[in-house]
Coordinates of N, CA and C in Angstrom, one line a residue:
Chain A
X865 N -15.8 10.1 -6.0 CA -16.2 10.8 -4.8 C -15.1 11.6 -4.2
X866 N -15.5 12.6 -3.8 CA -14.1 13.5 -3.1 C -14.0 12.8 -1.5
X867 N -13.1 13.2 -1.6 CA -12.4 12.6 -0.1 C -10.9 12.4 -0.1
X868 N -10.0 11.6 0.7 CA -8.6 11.4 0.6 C -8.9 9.8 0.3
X869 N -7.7 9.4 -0.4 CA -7.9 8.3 -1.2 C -6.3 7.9 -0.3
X870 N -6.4 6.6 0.1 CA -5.3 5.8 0.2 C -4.6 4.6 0.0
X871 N -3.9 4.5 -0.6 CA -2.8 3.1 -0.6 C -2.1 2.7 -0.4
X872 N -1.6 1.4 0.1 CA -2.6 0.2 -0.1 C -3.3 0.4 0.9
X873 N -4.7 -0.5 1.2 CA -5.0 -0.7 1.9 C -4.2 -1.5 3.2
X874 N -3.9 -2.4 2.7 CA -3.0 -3.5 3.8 C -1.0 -3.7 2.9
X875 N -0.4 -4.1 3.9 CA 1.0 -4.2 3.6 C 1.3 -5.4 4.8
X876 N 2.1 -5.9 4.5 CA 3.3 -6.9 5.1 C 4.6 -6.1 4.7
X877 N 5.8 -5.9 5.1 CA 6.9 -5.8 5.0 C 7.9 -7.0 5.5
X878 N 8.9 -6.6 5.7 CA 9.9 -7.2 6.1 C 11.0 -6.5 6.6
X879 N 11.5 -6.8 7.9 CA 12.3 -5.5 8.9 C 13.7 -5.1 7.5
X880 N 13.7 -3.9 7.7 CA 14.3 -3.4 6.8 C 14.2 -3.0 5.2
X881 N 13.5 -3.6 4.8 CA 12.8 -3.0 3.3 C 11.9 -1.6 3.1
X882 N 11.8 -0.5 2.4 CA 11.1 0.7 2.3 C 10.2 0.5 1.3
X883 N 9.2 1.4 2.0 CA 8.0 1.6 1.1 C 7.3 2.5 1.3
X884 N 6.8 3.3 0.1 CA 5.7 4.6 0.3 C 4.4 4.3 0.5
X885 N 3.8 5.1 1.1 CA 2.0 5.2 1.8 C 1.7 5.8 0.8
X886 N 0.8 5.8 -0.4 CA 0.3 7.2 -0.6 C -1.0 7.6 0.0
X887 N -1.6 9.3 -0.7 CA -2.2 10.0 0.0 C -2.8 10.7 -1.1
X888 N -3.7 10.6 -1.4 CA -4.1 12.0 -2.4 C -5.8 12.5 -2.0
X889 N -5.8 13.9 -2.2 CA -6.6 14.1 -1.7 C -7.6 14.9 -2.9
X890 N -8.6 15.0 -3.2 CA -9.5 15.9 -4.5 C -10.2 17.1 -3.8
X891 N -9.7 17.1 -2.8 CA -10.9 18.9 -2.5 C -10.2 20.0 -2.5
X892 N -8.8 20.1 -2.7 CA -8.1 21.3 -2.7 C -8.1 21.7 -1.7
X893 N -7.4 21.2 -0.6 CA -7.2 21.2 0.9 C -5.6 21.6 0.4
X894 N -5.5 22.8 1.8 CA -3.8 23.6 1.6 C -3.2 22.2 2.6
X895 N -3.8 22.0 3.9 CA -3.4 21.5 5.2 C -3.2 19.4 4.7
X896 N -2.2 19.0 5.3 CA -2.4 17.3 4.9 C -1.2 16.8 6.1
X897 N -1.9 16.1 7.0 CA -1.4 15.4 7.4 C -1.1 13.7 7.7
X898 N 0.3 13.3 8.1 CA -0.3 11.8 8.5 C -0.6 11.9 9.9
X899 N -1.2 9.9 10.4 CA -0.9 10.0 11.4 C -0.9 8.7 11.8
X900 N -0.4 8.0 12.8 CA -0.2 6.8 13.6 C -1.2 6.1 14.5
X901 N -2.1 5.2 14.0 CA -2.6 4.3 15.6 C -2.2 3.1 16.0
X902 N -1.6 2.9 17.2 CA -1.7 2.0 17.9 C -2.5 1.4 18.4
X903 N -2.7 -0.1 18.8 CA -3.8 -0.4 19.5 C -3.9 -0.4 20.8
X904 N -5.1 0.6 20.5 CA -5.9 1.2 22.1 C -5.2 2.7 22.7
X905 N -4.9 3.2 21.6 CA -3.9 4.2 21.8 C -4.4 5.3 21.1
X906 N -4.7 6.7 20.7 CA -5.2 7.7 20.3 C -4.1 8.2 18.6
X907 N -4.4 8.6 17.8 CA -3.8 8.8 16.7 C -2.8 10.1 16.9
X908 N -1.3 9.8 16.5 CA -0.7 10.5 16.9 C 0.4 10.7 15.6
X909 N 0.6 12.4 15.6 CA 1.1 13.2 14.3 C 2.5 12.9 14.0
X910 N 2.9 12.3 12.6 CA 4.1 11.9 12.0 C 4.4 12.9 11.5
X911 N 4.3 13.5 10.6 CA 4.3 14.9 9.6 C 3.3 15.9 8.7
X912 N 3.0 16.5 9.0 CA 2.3 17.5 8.3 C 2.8 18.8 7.2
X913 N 1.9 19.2 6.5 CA 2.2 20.3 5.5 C 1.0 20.9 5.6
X914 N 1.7 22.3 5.3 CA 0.8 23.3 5.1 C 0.7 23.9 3.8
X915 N 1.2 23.2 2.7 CA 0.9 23.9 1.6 C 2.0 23.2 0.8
X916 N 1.8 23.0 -0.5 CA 3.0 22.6 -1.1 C 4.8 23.0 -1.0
X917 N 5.2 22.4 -1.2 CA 6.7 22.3 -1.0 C 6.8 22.7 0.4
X918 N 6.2 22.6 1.5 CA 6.0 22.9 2.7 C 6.2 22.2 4.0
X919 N 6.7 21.0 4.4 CA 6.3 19.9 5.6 C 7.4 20.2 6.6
X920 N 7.0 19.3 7.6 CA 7.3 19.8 9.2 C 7.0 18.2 9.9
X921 N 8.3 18.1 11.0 CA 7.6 16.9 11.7 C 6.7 17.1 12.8
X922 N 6.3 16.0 13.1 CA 5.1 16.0 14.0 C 5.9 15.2 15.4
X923 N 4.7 15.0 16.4 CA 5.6 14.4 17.3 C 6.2 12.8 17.4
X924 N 6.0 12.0 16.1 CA 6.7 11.3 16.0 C 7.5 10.2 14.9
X925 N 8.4 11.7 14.3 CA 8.8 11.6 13.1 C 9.5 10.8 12.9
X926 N 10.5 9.5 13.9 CA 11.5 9.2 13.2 C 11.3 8.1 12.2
X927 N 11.9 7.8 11.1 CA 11.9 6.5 10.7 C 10.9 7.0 9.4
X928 N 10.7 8.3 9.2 CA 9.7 8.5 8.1 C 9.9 9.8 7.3
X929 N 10.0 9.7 6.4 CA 10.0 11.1 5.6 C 8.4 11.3 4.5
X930 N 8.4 12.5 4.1 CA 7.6 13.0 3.7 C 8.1 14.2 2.4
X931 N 7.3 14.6 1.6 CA 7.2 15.1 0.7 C 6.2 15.7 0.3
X932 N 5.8 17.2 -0.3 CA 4.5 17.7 -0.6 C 5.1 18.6 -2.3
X933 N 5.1 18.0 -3.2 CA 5.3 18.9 -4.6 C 4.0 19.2 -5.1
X934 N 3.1 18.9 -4.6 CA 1.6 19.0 -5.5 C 0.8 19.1 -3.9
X935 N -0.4 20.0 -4.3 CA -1.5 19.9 -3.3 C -2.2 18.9 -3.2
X936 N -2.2 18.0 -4.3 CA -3.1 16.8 -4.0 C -2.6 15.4 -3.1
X937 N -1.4 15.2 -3.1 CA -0.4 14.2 -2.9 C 0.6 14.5 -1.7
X938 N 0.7 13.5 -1.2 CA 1.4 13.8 0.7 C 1.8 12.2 0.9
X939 N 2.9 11.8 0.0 CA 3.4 10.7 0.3 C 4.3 10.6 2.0
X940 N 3.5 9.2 2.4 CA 4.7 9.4 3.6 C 5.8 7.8 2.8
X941 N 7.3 8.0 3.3 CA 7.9 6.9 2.8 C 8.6 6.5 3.9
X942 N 8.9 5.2 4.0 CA 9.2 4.4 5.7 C 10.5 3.9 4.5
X943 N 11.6 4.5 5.2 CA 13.2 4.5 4.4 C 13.7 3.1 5.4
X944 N 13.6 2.4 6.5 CA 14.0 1.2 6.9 C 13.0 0.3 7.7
X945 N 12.5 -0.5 7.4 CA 10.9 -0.5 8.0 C 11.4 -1.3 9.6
X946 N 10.6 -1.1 10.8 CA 10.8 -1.6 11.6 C 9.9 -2.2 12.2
X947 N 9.7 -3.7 13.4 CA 8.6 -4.1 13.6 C 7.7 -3.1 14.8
X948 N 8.5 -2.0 15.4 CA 8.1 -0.8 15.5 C 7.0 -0.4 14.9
X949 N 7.1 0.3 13.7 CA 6.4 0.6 12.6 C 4.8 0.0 12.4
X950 N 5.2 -1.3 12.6 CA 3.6 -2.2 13.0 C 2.9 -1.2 13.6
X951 N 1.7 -0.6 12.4 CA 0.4 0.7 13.1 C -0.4 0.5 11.9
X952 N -1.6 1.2 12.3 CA -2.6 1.4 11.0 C -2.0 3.4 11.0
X953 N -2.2 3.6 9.5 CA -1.5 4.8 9.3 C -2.7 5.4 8.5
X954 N -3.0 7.0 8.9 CA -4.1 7.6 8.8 C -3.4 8.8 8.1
X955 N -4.1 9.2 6.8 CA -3.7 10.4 6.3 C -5.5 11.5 6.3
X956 N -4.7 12.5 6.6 CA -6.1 13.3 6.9 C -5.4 14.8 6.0
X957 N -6.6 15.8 5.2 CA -6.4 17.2 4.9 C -7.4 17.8 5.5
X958 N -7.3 19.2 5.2 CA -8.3 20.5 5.7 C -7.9 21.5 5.4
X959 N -9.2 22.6 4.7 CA -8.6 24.1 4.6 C -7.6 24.4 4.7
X960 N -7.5 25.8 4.7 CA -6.8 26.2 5.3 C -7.3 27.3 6.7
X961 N -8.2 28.0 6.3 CA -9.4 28.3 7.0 C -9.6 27.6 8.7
X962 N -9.0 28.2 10.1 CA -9.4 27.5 11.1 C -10.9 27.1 11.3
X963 N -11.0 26.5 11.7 CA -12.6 25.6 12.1 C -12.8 24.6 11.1
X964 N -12.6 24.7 10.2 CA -12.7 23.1 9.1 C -12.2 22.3 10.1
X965 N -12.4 20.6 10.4 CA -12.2 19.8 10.6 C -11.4 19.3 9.6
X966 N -10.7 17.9 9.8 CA -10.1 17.3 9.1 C -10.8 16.2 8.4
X967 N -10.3 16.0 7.1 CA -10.7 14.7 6.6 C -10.0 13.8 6.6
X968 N -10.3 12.6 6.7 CA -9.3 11.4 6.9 C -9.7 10.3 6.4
X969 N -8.6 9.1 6.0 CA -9.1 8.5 4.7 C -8.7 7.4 5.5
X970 N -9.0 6.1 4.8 CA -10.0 5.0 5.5 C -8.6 4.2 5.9
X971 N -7.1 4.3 6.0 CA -6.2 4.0 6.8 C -5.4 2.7 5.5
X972 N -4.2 2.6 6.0 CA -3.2 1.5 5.5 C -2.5 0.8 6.9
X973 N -3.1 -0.5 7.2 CA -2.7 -1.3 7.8 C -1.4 -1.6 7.3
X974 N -0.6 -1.7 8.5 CA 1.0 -2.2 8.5 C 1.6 -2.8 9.1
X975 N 2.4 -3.8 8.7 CA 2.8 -5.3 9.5 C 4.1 -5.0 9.2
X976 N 4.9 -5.6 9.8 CA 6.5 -5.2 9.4 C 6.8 -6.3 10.5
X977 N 7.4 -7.4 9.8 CA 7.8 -8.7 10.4 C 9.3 -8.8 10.1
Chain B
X1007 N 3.4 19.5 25.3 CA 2.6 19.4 24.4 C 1.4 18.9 25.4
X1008 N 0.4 19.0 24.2 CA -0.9 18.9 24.7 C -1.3 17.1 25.0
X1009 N -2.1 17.2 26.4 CA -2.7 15.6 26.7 C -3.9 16.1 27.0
X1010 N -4.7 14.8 26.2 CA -5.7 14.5 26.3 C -6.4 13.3 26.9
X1011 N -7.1 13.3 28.0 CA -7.4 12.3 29.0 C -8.9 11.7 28.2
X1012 N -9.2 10.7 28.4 CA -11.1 9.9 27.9 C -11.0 9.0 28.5
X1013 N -12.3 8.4 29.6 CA -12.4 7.2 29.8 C -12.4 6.4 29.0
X1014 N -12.2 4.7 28.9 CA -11.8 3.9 28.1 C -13.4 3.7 27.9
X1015 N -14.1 3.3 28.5 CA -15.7 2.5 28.3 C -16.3 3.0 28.6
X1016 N -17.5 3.1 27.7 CA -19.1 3.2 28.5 C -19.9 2.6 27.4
X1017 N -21.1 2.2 28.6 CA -22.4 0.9 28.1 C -23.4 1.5 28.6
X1018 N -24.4 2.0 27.6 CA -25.6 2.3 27.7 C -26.0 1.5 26.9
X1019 N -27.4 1.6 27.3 CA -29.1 1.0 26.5 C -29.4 1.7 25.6
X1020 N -29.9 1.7 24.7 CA -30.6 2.1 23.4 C -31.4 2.6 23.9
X1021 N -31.7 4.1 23.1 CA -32.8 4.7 24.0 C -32.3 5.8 25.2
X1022 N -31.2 5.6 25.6 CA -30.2 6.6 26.7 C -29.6 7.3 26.3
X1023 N -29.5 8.6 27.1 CA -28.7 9.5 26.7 C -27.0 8.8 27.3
X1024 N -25.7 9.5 26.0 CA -24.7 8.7 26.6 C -24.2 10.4 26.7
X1025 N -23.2 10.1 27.6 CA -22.2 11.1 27.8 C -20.5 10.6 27.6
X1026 N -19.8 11.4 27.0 CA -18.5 11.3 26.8 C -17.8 12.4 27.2
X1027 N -16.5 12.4 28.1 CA -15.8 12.8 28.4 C -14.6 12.8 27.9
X1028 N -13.9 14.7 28.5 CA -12.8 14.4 28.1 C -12.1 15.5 28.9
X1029 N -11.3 15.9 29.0 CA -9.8 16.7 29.5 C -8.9 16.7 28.6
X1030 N -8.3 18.3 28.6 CA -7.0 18.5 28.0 C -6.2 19.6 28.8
X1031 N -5.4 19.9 27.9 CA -4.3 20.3 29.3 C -4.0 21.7 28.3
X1032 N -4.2 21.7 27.2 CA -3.6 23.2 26.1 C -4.3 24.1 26.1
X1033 N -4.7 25.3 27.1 CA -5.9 26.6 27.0 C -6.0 26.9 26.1
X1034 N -4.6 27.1 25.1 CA -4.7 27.7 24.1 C -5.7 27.0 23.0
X1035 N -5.8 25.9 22.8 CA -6.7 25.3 22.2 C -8.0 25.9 21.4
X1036 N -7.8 26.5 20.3 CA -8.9 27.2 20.2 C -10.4 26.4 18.9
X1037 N -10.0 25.5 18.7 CA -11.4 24.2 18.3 C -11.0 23.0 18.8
X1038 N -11.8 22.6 19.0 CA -11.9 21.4 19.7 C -12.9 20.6 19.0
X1039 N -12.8 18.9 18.4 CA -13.7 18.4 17.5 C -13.7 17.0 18.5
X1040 N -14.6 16.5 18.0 CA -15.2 15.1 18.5 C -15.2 14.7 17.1
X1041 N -14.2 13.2 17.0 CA -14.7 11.9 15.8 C -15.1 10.9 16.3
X1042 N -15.7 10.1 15.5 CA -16.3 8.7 15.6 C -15.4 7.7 14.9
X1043 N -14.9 6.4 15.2 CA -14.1 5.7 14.4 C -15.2 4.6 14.6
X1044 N -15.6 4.0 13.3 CA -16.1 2.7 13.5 C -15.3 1.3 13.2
X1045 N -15.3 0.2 13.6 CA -14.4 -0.9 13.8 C -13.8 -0.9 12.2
X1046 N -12.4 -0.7 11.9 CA -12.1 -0.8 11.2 C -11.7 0.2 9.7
X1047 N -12.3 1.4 10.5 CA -12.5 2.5 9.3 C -12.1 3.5 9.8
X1048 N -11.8 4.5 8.9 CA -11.0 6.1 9.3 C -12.2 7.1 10.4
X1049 N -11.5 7.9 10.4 CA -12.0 8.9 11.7 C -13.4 9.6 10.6
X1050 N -14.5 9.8 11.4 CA -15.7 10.5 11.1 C -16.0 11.9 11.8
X1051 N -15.3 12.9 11.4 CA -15.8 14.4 11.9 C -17.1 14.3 12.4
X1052 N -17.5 14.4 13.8 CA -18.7 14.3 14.3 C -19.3 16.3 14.5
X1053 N -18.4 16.6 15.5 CA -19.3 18.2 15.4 C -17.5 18.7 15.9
X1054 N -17.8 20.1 16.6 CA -16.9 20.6 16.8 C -17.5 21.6 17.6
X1055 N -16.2 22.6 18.6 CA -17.1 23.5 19.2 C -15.6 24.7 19.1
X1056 N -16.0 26.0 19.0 CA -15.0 26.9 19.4 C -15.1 27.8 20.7
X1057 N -13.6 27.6 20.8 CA -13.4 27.8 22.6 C -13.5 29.0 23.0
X1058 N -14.9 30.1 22.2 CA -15.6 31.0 23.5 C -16.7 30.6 23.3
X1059 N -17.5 29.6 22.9 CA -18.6 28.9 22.8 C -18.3 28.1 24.5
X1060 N -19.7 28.3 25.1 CA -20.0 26.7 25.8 C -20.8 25.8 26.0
X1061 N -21.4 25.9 25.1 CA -22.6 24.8 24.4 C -22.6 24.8 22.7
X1062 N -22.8 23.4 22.0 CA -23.3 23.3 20.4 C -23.9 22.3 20.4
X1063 N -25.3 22.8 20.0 CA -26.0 21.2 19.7 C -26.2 20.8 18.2
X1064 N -26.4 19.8 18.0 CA -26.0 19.5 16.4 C -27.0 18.3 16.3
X1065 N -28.4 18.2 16.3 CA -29.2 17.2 16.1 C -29.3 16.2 17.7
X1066 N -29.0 15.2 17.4 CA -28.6 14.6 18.6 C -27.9 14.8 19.8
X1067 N -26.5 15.7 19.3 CA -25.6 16.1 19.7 C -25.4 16.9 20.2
X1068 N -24.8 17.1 21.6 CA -24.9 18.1 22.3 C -23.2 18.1 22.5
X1069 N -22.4 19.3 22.4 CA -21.3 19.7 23.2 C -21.5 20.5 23.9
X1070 N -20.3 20.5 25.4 CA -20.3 21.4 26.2 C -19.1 21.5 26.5
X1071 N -18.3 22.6 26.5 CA -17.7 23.2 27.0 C -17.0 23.8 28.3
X1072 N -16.0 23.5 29.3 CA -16.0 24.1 30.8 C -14.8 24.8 30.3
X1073 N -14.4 26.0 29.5 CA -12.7 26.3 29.2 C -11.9 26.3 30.9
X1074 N -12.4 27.0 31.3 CA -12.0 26.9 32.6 C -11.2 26.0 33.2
X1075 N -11.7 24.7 33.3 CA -11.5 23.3 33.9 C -10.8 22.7 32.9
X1076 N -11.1 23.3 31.4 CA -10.6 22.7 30.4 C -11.1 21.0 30.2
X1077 N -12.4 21.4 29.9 CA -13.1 19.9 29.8 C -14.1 20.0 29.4
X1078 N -14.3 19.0 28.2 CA -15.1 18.8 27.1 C -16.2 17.6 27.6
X1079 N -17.3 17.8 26.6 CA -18.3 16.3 26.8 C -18.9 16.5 25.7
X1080 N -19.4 15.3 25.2 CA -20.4 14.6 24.0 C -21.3 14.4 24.5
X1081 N -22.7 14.7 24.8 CA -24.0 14.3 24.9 C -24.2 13.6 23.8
X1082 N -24.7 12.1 23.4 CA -25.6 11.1 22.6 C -27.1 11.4 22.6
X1083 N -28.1 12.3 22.4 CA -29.6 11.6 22.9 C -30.2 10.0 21.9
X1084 N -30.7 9.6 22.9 CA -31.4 8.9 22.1 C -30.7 7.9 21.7
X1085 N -29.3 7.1 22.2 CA -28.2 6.9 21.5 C -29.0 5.6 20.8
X1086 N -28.4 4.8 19.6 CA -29.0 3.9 19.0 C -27.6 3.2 18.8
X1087 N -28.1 1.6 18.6 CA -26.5 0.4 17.9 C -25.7 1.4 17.5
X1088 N -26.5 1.7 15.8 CA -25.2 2.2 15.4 C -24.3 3.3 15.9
X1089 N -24.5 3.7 16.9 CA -23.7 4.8 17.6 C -22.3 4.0 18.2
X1090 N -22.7 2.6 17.9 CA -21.3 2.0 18.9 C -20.0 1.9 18.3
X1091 N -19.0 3.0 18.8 CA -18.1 3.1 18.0 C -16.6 3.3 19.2
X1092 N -15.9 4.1 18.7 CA -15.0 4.5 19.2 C -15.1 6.6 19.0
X1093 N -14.8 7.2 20.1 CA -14.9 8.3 19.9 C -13.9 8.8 20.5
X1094 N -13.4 10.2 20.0 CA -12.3 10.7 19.9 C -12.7 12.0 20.0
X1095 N -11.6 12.6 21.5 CA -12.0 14.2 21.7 C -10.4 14.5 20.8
X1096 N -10.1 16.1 19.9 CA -9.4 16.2 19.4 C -9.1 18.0 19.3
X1097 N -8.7 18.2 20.3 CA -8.2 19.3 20.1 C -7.2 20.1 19.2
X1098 N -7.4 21.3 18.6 CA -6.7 21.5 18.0 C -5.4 22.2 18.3
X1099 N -4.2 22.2 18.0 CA -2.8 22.9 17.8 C -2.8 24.0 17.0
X1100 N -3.4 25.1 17.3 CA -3.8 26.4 16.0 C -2.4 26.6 15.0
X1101 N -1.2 26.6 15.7 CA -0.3 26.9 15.3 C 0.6 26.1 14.8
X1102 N 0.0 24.9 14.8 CA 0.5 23.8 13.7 C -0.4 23.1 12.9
X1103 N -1.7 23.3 13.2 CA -3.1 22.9 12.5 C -2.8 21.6 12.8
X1104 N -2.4 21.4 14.2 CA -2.3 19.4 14.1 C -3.5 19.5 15.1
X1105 N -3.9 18.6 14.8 CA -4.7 17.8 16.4 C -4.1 16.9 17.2
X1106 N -4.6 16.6 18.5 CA -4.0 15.8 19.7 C -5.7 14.9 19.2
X1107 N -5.0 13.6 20.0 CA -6.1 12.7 20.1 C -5.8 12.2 21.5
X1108 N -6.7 12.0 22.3 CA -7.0 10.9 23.2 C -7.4 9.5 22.8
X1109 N -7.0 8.7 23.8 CA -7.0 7.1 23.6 C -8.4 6.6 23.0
X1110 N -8.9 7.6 23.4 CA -10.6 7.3 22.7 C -11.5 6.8 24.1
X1111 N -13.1 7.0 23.3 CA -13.9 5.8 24.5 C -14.7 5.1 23.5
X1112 N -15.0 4.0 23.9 CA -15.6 3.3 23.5 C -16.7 3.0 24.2
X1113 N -17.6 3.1 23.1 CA -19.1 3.3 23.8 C -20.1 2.1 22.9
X1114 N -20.4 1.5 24.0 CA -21.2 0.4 23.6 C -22.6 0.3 23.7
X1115 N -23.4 0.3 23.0 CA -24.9 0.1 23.2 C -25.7 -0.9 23.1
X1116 N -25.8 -1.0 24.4 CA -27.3 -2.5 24.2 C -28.2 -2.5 23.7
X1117 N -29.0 -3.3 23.1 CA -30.3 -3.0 22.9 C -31.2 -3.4 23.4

């Protein structure tokens, strides 16, 4: 089924250990973003790309990097994990085309103890 | 940067029309989308409206538009259970293609 596909579903960490989110997407979307929810809090932008080899931070980049070599794929990677970090993390694409909406894929819950 | 205001709750009956609110603060804003999150699951593109429009209705769904006042609403007709979710006004950042989100509302339906 097309849509954005993500992994893992669920994670435990441990303060200080790294690990990548992945992100792939099948509709040939230029646009891919992540993003952050807190609880009871609105989803708010870590990094985005506009097109391969392309990304930019968002308003709340620190503690994360990103990478775009392929249109399908928008790894985000958490390089020191913090209990911070504790969010459900949302990866969404879209056209490029303004008015498309975004698609967004069903989230990776994150614990970081 | 852009803020986006939503009341936290509202409880209607099955069978009512619901309204959802919203405010934002970026003119520039030129789409503006409403999602639906259901407990536990990713955001659901509900409709959308572009900002020289000020009305779209979409089945059930009514948007309206005030650019002016810079304030958005979701008409429900007819709202039913499954409508009970979490909803999200989302304006767009044209020039970063990001969206802003508001805290959301949560809209509960009795039956």
């Amino acid at each position: 089924n097309a849509g954005v596909t993500q992994t893992p579903k669920f994670q435990v960490l441990k303060t200080g250990q790294s690990m990548t989110l992945q992100c792939a997407q099948d509709m040939n979307h230029e646009y891919m973003s992540w993003y952050r929810q807190d609880p009871g809090m609105g989803l708010r932008l870590i990094h985005y790309s506009v097109g391969a080899g392309i990304t930019d931070q968002g308003e709340v980049p620190n503690g994360y990097n990103v990478s775009r070599s392929t249109t399908e794929d928008f790894p985000l990677r958490l390089l020191s994990a913090a209990p911070s970090q504790t969010s459900v993390y949302f990866c969404a694409s879209s056209y490029r085309q303004v008015g498309y909406g975004y698609t967004f894929g069903s989230g990776t819950r994150l614990t970081v103890v | 940067g852009e803020d986006v205001e939503q009341s936290l709750f509202l409880s209607v009956r099955e069978g009512d029309s619901s309204v959802i609110n919203c405010t934002y603060t970026d003119s520039s804003s030129t789409y503006l989308y409403w999602y639906k999150q259901e407990p536990g699951a990713g955001l659901q593109l509900l409709t959308y409206i572009f900002s020289n429009m000020d009305m779209k209705q979409d089945q059930r769904l009514t948007v309206l538009l005030n650019k002016k006042d810079k304030h958005l609403s979701l008409r429900i007709a007819d709202t039913q259970t499954g409508d009970s979710a979490i909803y999200f006004c989302a304006p767009m950042d044209t020039g970063r293609r990001a969206l802003t989100f508001g805290s959301g509302t949560r809209l509960q339906v009795q039956p």
